[in-house]
C-alpha positions as semicolon CSV with decimal commas, in nm:
position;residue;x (nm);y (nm);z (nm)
1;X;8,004;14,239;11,274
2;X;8,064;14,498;10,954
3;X;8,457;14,472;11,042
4;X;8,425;14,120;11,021
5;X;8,196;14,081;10,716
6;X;8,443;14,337;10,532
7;X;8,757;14,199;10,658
8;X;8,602;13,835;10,505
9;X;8,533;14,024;10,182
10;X;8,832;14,196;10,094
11;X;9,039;13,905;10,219
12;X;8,888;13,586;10,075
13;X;8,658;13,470;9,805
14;X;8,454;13,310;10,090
15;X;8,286;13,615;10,189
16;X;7,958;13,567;9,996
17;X;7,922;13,199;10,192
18;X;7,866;13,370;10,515
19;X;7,517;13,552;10,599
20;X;7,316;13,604;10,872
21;X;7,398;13,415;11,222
22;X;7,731;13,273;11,098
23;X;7,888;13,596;11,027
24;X;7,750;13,758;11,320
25;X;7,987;13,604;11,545
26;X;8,297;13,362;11,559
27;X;8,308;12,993;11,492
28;X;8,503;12,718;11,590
29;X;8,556;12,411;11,384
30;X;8,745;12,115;11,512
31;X;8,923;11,834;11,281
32;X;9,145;11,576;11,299
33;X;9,353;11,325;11,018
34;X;9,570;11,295;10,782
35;X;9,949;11,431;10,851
36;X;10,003;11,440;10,504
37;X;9,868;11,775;10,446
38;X;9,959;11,933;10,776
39;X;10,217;12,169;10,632
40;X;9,980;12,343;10,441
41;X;9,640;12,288;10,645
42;X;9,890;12,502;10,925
43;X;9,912;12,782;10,684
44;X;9,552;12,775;10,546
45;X;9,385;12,761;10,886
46;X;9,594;13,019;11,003
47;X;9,524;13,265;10,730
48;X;9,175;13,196;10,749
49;X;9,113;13,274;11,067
50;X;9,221;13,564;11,030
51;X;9,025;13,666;10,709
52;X;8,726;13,533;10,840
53;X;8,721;13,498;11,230
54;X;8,690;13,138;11,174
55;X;8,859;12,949;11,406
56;X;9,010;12,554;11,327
57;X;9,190;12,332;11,560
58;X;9,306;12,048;11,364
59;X;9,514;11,761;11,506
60;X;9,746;11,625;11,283
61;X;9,708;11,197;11,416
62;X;9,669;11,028;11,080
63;X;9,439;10,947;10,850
64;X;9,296;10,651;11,032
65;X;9,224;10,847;11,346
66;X;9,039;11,129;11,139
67;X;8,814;10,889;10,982
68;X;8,757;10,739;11,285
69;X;8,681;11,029;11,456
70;X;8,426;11,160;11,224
71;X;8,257;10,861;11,194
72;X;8,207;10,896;11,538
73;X;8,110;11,232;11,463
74;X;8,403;11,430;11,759
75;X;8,482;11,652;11,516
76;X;8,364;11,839;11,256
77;X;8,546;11,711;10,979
78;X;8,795;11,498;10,881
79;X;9,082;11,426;10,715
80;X;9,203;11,163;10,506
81;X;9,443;11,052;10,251
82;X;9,364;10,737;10,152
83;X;8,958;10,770;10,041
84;X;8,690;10,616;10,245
85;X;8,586;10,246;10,205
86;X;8,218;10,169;10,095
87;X;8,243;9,998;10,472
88;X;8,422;10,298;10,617
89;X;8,111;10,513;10,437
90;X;7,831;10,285;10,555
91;X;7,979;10,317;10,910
92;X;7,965;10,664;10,955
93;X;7,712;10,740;11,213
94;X;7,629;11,136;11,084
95;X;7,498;10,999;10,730
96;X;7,675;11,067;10,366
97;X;8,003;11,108;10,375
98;X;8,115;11,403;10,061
99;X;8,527;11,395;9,977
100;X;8,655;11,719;9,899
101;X;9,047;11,685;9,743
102;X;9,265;11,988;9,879
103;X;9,564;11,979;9,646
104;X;9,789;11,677;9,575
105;X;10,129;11,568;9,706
106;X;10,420;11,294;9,631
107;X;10,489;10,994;9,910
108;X;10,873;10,977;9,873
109;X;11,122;10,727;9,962
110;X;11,401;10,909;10,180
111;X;11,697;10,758;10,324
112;X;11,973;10,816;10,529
113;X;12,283;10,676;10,370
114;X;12,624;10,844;10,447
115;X;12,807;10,952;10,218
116;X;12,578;10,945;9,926
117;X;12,561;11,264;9,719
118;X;12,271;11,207;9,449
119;X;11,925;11,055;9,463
120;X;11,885;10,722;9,444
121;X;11,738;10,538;9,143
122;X;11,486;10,288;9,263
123;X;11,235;10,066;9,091
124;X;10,871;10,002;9,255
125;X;10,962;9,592;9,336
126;X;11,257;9,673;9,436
127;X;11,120;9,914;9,688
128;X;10,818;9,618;9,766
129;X;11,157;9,404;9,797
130;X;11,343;9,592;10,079
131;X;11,018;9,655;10,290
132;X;10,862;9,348;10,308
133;X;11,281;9,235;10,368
134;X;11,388;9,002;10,115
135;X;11,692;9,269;10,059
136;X;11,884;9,384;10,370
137;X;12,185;9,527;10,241
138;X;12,271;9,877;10,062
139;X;12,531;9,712;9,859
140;X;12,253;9,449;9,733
141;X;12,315;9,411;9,367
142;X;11,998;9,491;9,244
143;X;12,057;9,841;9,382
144;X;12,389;9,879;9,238
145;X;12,286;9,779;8,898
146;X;12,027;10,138;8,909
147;X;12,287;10,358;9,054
148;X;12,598;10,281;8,847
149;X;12,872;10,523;9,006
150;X;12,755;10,514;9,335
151;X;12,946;10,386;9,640
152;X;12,643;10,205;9,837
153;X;12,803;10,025;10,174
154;X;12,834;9,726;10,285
155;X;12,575;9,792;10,574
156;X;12,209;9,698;10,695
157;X;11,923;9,870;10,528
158;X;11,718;9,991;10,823
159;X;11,340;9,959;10,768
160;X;11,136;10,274;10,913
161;X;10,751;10,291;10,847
162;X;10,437;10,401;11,005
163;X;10,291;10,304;11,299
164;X;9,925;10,438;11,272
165;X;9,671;10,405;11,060
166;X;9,813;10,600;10,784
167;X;9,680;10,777;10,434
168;X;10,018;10,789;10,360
169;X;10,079;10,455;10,397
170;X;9,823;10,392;10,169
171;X;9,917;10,561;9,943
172;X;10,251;10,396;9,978
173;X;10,138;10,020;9,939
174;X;9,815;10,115;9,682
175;X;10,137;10,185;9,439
176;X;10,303;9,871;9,577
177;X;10,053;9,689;9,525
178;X;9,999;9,855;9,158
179;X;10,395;9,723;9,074
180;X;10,471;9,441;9,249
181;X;10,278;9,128;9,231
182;X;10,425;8,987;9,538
183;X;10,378;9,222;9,729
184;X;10,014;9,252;9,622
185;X;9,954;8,881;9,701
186;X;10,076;8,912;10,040
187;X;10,117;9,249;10,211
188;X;9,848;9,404;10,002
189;X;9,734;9,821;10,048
190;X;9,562;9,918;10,338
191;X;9,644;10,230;10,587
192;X;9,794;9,968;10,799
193;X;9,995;9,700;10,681
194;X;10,144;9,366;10,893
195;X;10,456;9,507;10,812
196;X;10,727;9,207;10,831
197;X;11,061;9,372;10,894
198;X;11,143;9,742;11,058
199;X;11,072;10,031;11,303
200;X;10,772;10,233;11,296
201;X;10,717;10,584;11,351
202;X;10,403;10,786;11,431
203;X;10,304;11,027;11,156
204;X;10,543;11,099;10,871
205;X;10,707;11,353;11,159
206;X;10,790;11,055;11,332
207;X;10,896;10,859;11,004
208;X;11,094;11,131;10,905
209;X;11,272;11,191;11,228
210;X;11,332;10,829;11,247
211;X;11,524;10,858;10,924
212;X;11,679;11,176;11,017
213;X;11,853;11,019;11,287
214;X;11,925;10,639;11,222
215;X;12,225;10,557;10,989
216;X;12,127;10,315;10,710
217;X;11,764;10,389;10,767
218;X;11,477;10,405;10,461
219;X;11,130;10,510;10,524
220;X;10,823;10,671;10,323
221;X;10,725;11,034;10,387
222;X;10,503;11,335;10,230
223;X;10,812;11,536;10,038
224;X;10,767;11,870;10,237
225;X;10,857;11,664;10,527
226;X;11,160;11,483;10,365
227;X;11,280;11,909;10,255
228;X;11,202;12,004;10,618
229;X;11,454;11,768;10,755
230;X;11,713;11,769;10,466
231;X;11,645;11,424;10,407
232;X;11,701;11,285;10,020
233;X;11,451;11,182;9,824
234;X;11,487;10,893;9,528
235;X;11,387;10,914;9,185
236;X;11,163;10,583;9,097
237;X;11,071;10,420;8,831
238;X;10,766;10,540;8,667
239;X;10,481;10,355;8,444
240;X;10,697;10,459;8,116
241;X;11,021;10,313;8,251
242;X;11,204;10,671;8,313
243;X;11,371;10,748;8,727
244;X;11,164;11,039;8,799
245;X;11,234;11,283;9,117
246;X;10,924;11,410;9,294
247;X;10,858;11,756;9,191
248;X;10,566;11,976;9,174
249;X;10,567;11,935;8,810
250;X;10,587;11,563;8,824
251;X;10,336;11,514;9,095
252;X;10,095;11,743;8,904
253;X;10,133;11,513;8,600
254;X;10,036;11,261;8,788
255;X;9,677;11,430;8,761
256;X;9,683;11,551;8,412
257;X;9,389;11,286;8,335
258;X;9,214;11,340;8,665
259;X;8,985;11,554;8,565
260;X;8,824;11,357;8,294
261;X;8,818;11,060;8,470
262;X;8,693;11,187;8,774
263;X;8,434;10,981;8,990
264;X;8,135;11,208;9,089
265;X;8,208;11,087;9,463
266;X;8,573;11,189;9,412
267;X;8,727;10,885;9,501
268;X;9,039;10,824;9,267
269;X;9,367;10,650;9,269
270;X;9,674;10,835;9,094
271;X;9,979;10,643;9,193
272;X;10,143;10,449;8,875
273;X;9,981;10,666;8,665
274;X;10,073;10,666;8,296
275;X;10,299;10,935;8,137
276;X;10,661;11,012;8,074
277;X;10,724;11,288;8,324
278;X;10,486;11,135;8,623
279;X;10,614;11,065;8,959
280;X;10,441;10,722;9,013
281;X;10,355;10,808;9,442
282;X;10,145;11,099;9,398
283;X;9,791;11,117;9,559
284;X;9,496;11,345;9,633
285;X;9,430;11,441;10,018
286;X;9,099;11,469;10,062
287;X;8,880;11,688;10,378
288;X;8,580;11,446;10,481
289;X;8,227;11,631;10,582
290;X;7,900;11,492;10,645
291;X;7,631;11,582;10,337
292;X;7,380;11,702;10,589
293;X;7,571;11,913;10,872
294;X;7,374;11,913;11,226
295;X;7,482;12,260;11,278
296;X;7,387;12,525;11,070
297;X;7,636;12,800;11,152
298;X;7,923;12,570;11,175
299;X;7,814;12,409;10,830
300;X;7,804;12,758;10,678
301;X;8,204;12,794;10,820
302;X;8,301;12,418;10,655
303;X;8,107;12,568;10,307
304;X;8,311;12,878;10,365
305;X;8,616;12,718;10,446
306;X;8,625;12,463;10,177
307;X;8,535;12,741;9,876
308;X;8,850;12,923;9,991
309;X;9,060;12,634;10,003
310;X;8,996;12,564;9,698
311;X;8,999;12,891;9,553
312;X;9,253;13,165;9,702
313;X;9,469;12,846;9,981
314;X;9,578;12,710;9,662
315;X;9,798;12,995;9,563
316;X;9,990;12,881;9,885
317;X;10,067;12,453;9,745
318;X;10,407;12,530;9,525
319;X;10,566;12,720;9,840
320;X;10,509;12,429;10,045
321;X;10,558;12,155;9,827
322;X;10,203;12,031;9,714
323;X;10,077;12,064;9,355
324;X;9,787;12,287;9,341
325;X;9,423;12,158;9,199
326;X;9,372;12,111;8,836
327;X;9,131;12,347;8,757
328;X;8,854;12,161;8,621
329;X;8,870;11,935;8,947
330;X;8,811;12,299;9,112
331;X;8,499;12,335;8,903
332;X;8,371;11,956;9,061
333;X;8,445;12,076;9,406
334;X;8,201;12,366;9,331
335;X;7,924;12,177;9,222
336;X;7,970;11,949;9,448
337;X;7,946;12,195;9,739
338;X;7,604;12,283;9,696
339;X;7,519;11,963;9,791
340;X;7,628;12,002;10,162
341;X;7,325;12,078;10,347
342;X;7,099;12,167;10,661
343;X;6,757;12,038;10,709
344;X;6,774;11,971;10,370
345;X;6,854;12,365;10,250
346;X;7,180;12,374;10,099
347;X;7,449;12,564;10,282
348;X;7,624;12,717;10,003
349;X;7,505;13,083;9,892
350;X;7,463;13,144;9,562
351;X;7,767;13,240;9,397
């Protein structure tokens, strides 16, 4: 138990958050969600077990699945990047529902177009236009009039989006929704969507390898998974009227006015969001715990877990692709760990 204890203390800020039976011996933590955030939840759960002896088995079936899963309460947490619905919240059979953001990430639109050598400059309804199908070709000449230069062929466009009940997707269609008016009158934002036209793949693995593999194909992916598979990634259209590629720099502007607008519950929309340099599909991706935790020693390892995360994992975001938490939005997350409890006691020690 002293190995342990020290180990946790000289690796990981988290140390203090563990006393008495939940350092004494190891825990395991189970969640499930969003596949968003997988690339990095890999590396942080990982690393943590091995500062801490804390063991997490997360499986990576979207964001629908993890809320649905928690509200059923099979796991111990979920995972989610589209926030819970007031219905979602009143569902849940374990009680309050807390959202804790992780770090933030771009949605991007990748493609697999022979022969092109430069991202793509696409506007938000014309991106509402080819997935709900009203334009089928490459050579339509609303994409030739954004990407003067380029030789786009005479081909199909080949529709590829999720297939689950996706964060991602929501993300996807919340901006949609936010640009196109058609598009908001009739497919809407959801983390499924009745989508009209296309192929869909499970996960934004599946999405991506889709792409990856299908000439003429378009789909809608976290960017680390676009990098992963050498896929391209267009520049779009942003609130200010400038083609913006998704960047860490331009997904973190995205949240410049986060933290001041931030709802106490956590709950917050960044896609469209004003400035000159923001990429317009940026989001939060958010963990999902119950307020009051049945289990004391595994609510001491979620506590533990989630002050580390937000502390030391986020050195860890740039290197994978995700923008790393503003830090006043790190000083909410604080705060608003002490209000996980057990029996009422809060689980976090004092810090």
């Amino acid at each position: 138990m002293i190995k342990t204890v020290r180990s946790i203390a000289v690796a990981c800020s988290a140390a203090a958050l563990f006393s008495g039976v939940a350092a004494a011996q190891s825990v395991d933590l189970t969640g499930a969600g969003a596949t968003f955030p997988y690339p990095i939840y890999s590396k942080w759960f990982n690393d943590y077990a091995q500062a801490s002896g804390v063991r997490i088995n997360y499986q990576s079936i979207g964001s629908g699945g993890g809320i649905r899963q928690l509200s059923e309460q099979t796991v111990d947490f979920g995972a989610s990047d589209s926030p819970m619905s007031d219905q979602e919240l009143a569902s849940a059979k374990g009680g309050p529902v807390l959202h804790f953001p992780t770090v933030m990430g771009a949605v991007v639109i990748t493609y697999n177009v022979p022969g092109i050598a430069r991202p793509l400059n696409l506007s938000g309804d014309l991106i509402a236009d080819i997935f709900s199908g009203k334009i089928t070709r490459w050579n339509d000449a609303q994409i030739v009039a954004g990407n003067r230069g380029v030789s786009l062929p005479n081909s199909d466009i080949l529709v590829v989006h999720r297939s689950d009940g996706s964060g991602t997707t929501f993300i996807f269609s919340d901006y949609l929704s936010a640009v196109s008016p058609s598009w908001s009158s009739s497919l809407s934002k959801g983390k499924e969507i009745k989508w009209p036209v296309g192929l869909g793949g499970k996960g934004n693995e599946g999405v991506a390898g889709q792409v990856k593999q299908t000439p003429g194909s378009i789909g809608y992916v976290e960017l680390a998974y676009a990098i992963k598979n050498n896929l391209p990634a267009a520049s779009i259209r942003n609130k200010a009227g400038r083609f913006v590629e998704p960047t860490i720099g331009s997904t973190t502007a995205a949240a410049a006015g986060a933290a001041a607008e931030m709802p106490p519950d956590f709950r917050v929309s960044l896609t469209n969001a004003p400035g000159p340099d923001v990429y317009p599909i940026a989001s939060f991706t958010w963990l999902l715990v119950y307020r009051e935790q049945p289990d004391e020693v595994k609510g001491k390892a979620i506590v533990g877990f989630l002050w580390w995360a937000s502390h030391d994992g986020q050195k860890y975001a740039a290197d994978l692709l995700y923008a790393p938490l503003p830090a006043p939005v790190v000083k909410q997350i604080e705060a608003k760990l002490r209000q996980v409890v057990y029996q009422g006691r809060p689980l976090l020690a004092a810090q």
